[in-house]
mmCIF file of C-alpha atoms in Angstrom:
data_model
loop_
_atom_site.group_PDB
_atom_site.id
_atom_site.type_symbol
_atom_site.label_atom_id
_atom_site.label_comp_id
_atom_site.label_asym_id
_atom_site.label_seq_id
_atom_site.Cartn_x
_atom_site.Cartn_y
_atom_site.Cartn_z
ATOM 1 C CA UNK A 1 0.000 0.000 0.000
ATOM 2 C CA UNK A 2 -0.232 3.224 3.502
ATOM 3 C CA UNK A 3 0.263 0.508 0.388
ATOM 4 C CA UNK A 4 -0.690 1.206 1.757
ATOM 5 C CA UNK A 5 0.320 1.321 0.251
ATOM 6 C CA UNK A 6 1.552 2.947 0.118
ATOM 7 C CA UNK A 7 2.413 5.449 2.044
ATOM 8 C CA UNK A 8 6.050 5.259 2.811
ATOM 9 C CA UNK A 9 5.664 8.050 0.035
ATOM 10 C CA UNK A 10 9.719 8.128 -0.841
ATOM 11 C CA UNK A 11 10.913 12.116 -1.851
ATOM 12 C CA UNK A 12 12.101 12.282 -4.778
ATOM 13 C CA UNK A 13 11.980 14.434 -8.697
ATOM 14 C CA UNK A 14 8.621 12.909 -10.379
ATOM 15 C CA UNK A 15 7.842 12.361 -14.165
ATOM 16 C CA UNK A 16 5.773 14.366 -16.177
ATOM 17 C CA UNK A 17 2.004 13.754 -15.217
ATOM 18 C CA UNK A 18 -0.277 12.274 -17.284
ATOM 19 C CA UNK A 19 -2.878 14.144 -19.710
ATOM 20 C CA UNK A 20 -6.386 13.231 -18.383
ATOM 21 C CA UNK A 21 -9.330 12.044 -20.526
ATOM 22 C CA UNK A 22 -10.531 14.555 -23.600
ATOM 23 C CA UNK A 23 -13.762 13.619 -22.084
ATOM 24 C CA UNK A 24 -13.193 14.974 -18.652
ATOM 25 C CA UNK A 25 -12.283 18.463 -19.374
ATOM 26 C CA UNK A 26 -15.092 21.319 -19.656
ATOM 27 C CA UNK A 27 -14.976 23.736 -22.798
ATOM 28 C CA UNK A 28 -12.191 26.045 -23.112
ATOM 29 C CA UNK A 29 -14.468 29.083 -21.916
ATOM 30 C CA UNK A 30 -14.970 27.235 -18.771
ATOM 31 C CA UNK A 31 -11.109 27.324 -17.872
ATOM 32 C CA UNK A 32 -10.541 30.775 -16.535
ATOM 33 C CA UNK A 33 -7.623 31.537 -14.109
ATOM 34 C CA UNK A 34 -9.026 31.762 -10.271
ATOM 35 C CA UNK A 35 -8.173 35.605 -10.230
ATOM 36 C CA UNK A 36 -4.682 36.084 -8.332
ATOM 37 C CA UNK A 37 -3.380 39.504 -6.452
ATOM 38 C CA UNK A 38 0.232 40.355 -5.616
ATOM 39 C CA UNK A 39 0.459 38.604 -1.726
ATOM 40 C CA UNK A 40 1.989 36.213 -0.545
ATOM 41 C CA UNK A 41 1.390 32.359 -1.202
ATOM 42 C CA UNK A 42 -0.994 30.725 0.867
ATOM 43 C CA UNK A 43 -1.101 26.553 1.676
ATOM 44 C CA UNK A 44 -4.875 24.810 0.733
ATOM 45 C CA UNK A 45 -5.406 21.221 1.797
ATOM 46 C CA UNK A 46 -7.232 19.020 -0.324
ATOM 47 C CA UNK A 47 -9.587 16.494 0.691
ATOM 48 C CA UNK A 48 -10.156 13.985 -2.390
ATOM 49 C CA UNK A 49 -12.062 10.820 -3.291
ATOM 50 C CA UNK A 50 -11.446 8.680 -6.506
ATOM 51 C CA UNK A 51 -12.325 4.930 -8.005
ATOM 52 C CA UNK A 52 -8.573 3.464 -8.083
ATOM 53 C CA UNK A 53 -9.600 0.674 -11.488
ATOM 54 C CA UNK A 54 -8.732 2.940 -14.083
ATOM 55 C CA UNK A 55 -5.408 5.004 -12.482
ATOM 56 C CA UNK A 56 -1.851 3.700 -12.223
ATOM 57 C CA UNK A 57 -1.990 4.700 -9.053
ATOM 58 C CA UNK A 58 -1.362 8.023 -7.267
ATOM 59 C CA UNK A 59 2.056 8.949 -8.037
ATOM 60 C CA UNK A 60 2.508 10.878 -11.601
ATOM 61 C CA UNK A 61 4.354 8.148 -14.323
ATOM 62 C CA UNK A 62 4.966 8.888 -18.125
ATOM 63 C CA UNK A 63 2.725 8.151 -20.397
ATOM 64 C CA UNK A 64 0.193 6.723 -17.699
ATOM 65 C CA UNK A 65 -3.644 7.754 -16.111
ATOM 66 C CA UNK A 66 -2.571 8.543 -12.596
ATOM 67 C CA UNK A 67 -4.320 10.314 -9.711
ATOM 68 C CA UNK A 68 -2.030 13.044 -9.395
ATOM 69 C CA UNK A 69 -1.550 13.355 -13.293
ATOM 70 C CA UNK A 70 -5.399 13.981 -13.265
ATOM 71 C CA UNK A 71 -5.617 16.522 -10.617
ATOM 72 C CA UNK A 72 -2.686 18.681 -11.264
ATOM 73 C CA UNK A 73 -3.356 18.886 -15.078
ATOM 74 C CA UNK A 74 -6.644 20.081 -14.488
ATOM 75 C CA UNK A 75 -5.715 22.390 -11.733
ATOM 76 C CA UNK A 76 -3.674 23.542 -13.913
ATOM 77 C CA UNK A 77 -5.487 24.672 -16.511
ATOM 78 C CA UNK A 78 -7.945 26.360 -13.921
ATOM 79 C CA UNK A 79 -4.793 28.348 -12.471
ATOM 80 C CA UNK A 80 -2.928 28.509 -15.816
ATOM 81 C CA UNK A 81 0.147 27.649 -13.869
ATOM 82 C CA UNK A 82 1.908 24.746 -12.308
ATOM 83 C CA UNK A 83 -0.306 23.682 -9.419
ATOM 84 C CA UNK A 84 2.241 20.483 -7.498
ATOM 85 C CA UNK A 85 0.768 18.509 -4.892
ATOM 86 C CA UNK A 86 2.208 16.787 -1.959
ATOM 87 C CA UNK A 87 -0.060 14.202 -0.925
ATOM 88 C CA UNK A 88 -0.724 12.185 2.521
ATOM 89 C CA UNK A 89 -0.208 8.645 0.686
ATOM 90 C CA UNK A 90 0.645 6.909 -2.830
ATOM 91 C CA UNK A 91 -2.034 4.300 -3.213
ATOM 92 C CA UNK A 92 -0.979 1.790 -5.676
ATOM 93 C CA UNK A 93 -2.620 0.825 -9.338
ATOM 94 C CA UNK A 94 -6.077 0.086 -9.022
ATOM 95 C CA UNK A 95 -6.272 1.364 -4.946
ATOM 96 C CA UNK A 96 -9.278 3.662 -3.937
ATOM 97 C CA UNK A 97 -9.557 6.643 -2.026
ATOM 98 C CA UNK A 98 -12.566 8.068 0.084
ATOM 99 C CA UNK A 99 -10.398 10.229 2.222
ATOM 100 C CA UNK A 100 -7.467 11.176 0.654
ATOM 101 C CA UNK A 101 -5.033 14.132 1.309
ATOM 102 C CA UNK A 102 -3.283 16.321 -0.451
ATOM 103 C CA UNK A 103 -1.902 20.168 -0.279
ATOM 104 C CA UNK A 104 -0.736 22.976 -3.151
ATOM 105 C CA UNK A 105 0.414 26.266 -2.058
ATOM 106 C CA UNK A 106 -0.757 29.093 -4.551
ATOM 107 C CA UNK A 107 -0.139 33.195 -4.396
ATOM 108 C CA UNK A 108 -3.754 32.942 -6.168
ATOM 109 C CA UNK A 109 -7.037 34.516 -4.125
ATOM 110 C CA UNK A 110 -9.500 31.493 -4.359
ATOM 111 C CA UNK A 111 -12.855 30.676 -2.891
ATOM 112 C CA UNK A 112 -12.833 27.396 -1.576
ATOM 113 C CA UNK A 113 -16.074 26.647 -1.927
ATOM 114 C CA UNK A 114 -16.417 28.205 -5.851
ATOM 115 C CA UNK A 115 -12.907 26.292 -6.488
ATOM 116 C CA UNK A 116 -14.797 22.593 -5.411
ATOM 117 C CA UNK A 117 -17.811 23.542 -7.500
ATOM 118 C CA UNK A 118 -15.303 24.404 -10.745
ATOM 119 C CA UNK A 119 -13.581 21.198 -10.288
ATOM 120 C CA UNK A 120 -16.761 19.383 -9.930
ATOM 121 C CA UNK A 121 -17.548 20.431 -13.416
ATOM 122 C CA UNK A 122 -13.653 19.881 -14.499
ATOM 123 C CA UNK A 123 -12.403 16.393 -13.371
ATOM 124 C CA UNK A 124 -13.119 13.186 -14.971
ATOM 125 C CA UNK A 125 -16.435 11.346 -12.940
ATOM 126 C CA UNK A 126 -13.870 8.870 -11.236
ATOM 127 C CA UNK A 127 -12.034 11.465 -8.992
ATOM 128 C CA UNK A 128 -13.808 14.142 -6.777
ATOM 129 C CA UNK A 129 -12.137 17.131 -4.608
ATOM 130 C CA UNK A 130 -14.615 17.194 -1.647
ATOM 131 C CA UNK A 131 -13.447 19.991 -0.202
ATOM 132 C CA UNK A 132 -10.988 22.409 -0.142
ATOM 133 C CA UNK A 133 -9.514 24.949 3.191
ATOM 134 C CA UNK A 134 -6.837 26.738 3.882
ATOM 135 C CA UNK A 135 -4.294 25.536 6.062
ATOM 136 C CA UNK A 136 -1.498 26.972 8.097
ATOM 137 C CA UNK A 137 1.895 26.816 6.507
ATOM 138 C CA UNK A 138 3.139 24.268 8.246
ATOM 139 C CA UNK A 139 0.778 21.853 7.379
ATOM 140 C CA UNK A 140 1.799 19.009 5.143
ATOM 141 C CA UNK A 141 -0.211 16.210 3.655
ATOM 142 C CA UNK A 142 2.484 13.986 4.170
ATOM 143 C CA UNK A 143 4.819 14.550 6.889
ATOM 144 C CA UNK A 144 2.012 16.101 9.714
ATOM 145 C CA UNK A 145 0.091 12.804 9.299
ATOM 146 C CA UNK A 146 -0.378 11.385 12.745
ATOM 147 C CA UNK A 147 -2.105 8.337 11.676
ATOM 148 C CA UNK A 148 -3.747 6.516 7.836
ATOM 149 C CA UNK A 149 -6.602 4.708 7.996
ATOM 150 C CA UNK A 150 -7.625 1.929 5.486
ATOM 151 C CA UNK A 151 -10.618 -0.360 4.542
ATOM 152 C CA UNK A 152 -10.174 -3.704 2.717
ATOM 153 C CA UNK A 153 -13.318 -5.318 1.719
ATOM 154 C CA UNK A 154 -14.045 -8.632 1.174
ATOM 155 C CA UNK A 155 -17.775 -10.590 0.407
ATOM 156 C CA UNK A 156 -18.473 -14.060 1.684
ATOM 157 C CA UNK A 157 -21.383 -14.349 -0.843
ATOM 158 C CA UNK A 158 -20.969 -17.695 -3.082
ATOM 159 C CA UNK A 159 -22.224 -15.587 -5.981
ATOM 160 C CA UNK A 160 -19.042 -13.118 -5.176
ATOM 161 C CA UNK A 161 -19.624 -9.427 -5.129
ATOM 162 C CA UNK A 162 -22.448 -7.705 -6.696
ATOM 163 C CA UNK A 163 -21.927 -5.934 -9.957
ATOM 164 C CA UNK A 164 -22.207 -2.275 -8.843
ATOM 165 C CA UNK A 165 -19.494 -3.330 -6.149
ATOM 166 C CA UNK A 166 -17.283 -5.592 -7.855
ATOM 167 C CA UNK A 167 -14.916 -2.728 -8.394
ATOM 168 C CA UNK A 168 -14.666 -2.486 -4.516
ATOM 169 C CA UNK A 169 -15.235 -6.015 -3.627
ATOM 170 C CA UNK A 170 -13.065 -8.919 -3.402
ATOM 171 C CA UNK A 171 -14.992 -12.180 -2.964
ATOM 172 C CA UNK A 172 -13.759 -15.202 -0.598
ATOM 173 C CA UNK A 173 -14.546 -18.210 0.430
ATOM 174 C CA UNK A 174 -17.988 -18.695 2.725
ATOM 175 C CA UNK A 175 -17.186 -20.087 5.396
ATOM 176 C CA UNK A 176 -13.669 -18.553 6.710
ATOM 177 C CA UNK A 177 -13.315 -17.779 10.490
ATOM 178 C CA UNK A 178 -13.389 -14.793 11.304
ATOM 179 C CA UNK A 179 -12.296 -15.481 14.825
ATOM 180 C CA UNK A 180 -9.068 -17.319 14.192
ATOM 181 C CA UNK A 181 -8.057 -13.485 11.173
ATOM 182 C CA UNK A 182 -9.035 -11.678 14.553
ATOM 183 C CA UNK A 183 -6.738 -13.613 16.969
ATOM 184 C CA UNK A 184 -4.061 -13.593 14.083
ATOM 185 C CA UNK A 185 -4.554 -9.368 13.870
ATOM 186 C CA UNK A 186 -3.739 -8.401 17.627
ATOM 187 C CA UNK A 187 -0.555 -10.480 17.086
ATOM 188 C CA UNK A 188 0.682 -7.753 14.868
ATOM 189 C CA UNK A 189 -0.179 -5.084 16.923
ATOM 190 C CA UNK A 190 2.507 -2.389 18.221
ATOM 191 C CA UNK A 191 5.413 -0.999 16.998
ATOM 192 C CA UNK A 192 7.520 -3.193 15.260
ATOM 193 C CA UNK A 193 9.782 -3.964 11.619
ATOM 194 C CA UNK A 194 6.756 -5.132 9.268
ATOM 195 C CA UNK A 195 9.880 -6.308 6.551
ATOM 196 C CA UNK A 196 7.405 -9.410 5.919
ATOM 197 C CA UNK A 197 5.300 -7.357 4.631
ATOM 198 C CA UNK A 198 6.496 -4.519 2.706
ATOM 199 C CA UNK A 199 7.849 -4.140 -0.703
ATOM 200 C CA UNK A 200 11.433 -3.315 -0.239
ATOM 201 C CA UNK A 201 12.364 0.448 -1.144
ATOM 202 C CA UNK A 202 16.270 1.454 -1.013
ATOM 203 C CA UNK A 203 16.768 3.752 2.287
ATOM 204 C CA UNK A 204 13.301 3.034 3.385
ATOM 205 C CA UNK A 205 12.055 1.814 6.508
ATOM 206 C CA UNK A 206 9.611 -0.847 7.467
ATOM 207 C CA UNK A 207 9.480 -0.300 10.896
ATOM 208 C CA UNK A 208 5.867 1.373 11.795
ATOM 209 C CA UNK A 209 3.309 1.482 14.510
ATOM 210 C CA UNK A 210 0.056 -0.548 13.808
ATOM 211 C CA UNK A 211 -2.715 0.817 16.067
ATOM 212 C CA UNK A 212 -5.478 -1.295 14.830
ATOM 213 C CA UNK A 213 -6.000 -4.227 12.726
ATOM 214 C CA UNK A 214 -9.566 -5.461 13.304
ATOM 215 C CA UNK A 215 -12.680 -7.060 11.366
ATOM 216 C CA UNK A 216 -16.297 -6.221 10.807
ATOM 217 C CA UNK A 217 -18.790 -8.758 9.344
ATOM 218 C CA UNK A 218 -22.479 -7.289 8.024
ATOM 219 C CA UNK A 219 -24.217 -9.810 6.709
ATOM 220 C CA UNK A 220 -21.552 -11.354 3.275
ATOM 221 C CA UNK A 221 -19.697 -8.116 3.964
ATOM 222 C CA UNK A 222 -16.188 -8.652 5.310
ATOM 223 C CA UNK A 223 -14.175 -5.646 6.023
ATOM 224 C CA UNK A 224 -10.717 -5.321 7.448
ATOM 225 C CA UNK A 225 -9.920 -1.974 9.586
ATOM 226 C CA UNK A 226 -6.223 -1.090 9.152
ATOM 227 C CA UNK A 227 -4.649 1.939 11.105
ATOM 228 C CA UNK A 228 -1.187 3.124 11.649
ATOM 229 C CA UNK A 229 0.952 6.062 11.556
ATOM 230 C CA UNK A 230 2.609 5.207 8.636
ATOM 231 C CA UNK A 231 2.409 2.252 5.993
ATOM 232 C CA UNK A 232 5.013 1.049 3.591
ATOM 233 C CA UNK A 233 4.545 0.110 0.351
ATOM 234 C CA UNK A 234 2.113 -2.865 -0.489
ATOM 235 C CA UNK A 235 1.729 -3.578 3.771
ATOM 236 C CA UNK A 236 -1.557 -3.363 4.305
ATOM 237 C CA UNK A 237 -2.477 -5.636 1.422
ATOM 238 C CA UNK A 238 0.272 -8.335 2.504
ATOM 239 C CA UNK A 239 -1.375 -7.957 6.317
ATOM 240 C CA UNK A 240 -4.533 -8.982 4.842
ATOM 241 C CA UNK A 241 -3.570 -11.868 2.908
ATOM 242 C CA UNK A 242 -1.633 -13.214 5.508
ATOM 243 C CA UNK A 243 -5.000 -12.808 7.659
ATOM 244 C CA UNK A 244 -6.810 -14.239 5.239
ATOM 245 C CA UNK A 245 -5.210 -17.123 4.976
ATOM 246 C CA UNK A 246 -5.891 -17.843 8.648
ATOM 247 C CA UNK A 247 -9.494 -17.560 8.027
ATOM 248 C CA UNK A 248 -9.428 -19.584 5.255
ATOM 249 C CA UNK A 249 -7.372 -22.557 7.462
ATOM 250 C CA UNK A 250 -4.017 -22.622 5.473
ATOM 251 C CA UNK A 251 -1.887 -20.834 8.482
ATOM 252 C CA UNK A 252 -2.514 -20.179 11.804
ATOM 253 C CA UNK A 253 -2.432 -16.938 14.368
ATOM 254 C CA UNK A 254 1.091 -17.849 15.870
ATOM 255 C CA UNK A 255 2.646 -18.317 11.748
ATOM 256 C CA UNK A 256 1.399 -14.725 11.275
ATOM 257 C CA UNK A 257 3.087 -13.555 14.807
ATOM 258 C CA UNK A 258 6.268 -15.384 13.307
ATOM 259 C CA UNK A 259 6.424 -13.159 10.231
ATOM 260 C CA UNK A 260 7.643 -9.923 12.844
ATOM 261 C CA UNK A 261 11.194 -11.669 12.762
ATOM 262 C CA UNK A 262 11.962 -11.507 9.132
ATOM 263 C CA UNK A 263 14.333 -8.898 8.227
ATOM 264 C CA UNK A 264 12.711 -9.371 4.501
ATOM 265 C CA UNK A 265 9.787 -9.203 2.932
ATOM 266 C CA UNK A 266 8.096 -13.079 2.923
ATOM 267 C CA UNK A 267 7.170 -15.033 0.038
ATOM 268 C CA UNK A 268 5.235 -17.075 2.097
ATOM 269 C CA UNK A 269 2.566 -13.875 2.461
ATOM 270 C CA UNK A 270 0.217 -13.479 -0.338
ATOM 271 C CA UNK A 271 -0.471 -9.823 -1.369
ATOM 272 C CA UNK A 272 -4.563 -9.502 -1.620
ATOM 273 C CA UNK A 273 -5.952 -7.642 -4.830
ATOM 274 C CA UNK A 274 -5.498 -4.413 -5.087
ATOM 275 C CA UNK A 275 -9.296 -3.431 -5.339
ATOM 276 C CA UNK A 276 -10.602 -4.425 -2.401
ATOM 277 C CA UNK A 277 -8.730 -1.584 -0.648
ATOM 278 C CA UNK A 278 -9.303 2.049 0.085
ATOM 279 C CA UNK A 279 -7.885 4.747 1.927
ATOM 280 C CA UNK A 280 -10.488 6.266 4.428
ATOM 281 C CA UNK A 281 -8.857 8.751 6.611
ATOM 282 C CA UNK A 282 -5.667 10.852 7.668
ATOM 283 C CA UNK A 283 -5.678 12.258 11.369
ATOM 284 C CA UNK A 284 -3.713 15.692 11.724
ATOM 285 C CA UNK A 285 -2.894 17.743 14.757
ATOM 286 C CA UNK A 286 -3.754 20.551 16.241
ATOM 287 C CA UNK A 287 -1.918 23.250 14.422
ATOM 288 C CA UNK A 288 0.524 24.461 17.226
ATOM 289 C CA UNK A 289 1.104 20.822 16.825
ATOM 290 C CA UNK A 290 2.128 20.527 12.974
ATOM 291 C CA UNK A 291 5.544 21.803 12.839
ATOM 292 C CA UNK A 292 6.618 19.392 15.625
ATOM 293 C CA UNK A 293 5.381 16.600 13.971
ATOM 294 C CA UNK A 294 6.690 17.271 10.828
ATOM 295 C CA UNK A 295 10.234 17.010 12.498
ATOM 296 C CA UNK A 296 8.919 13.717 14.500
ATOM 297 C CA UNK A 297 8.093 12.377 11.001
ATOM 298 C CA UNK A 298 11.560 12.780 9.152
ATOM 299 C CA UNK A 299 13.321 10.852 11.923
ATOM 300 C CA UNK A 300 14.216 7.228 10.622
ATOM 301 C CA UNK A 301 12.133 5.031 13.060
ATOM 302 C CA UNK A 302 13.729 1.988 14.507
ATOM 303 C CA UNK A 303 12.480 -1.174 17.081
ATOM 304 C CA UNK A 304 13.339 0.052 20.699
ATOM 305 C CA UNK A 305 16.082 -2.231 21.943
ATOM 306 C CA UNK A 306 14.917 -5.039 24.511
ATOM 307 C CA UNK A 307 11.420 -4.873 23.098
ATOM 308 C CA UNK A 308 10.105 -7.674 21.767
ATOM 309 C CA UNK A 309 9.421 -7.953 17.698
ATOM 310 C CA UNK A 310 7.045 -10.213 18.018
ATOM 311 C CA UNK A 311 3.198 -9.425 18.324
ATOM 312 C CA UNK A 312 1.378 -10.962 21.770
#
């Protein structure tokens, strides 16, 4: 993934983003500049939803339908200048989004509420900017994130998932116990090096804090609750496949527990589809609060010595 993603969101120079849809894009006329006076710029935080089945994921790629491709080309065009965002996590290809995070700093005088309306009208149907406010300037989508939360979804149905939610669905066997992917969550609770379960990234680190890992059944609906204060890339998938696989009576709670003393990812731990996830949430702090934990964030996290690495 926070794979999740996601979201060890690596720094770095990114490609050129990717043109959106001819489709998507309102007349010319339509595309007037938000009117901008001689001040200062000024930091806006975007809250944003999208359908992850027909992006590459967030991150901006050559040649390729991302998220961030999307947005910025059409902000763009409605600021007629280079609009960058910094962004609370890179889902993956074909990852959703229902509270997603993202910030642009702009000298331009905007309304928020006329600039959510525009884009409404601008954007392609499968992203939306929900809402738009302005932020202090020491806010940042990515490094004052306290904590990402994630949904996976799964169906128990023997007929799989329903059309209008097969995008969103993954479907799974009947009868897995639910009890035994519990058990085998709380083992992986804490603050410990997920390298099992991450995709390795050069100069990365997999060590994060997973504050809850629990699941909700509603009738065939199956959904995993995922939270942490970071995720590396492709975790939160691997986390539920390895659950999964509990339920479904290939492994058991203590082989997940295990997985906390690899030093490497696992090929043991199967990574579960890509649609079935979707980012829900990013918790900020206060704003006296930001600039500290922007500074908290850039330190390179490591497993306090004499604690234990494996989850109880």
């Amino acid at each position: 993934m926070l794979s999740a993603s996601s979201s060890s969101n690596s720094a770095g120079p990114e490609q050129v983003s990717a043109v959106p849809r001819q489709d998507s894009a309102e007349p010319t006329r339509d595309a007037a500049p938000v009117d901008a006076i001689a001040r200062p710029a000024t930091r806006f935080r975007l809250d944003i939803s999208y359908d992850g089945t027909d992006f590459t994921g967030w991150a901006r790629q050559p040649g390729l339908r991302t998220v961030q491709g999307v947005l910025e080309e059409s902000l763009s065009k409605v600021f007629r200048e280079p609009v960058p965002l910094t962004v609370a996590g890179r889902t993956d290809a074909g990852v959703h989004a229902e509270g997603q995070v993202a910030h642009f700093d702009t000298t331009a005088e905007l309304d928020p509420a006329k600039l959510v309306h525009r884009m409404a009208r601008f954007l392609p149907k499968d992203v939306r900017i929900k809402e738009v406010r302005l932020v202090p300037p020491e806010f940042d989508a990515r490094f004052s994130a306290i904590r990402r939360h994630y949904a996976y979804r799964l169906t128990t149905a023997p007929y799989g998932a329903e059309p209008l939610q097969a995008r969103s669905i993954v479907g799974c066997r009947h009868d897995v116990d639910i009890d035994a992917m519990r058990a085998a969550s709380r083992k992986l609770l804490g603050l410990h090096n997920f390298a099992a379960f991450c995709r390795r990234r050069e100069g990365a680190t997999t060590v994060r804090e997973l504050q809850r890992f629990d699941w909700h059944r509603d009738g065939d609906l199956l959904t995993a609750y995922v939270s942490a204060d970071a995720f590396c890339w492709s975790m939160v998938r691997s986390l539920v496949g390895a659950v999964l696989a509990v339920g479904e009576g290939r492994r058991t709670p203590d082989w997940v527990g295990g997985l906390l003393n690899e030093t490497e990812r696992s090929s043991s731990v199967t990574v579960a589809p890509a649609h079935g996830l979707s980012l829900i949430a990013v918790d900020y702090p206060a704003a006296a609060d930001l600039a500290a934990r922007n500074a908290q964030t850039r330190e390179v996290r490591t497993v306090p010595s004499g604690e234990s690495c494996c989850g109880g």
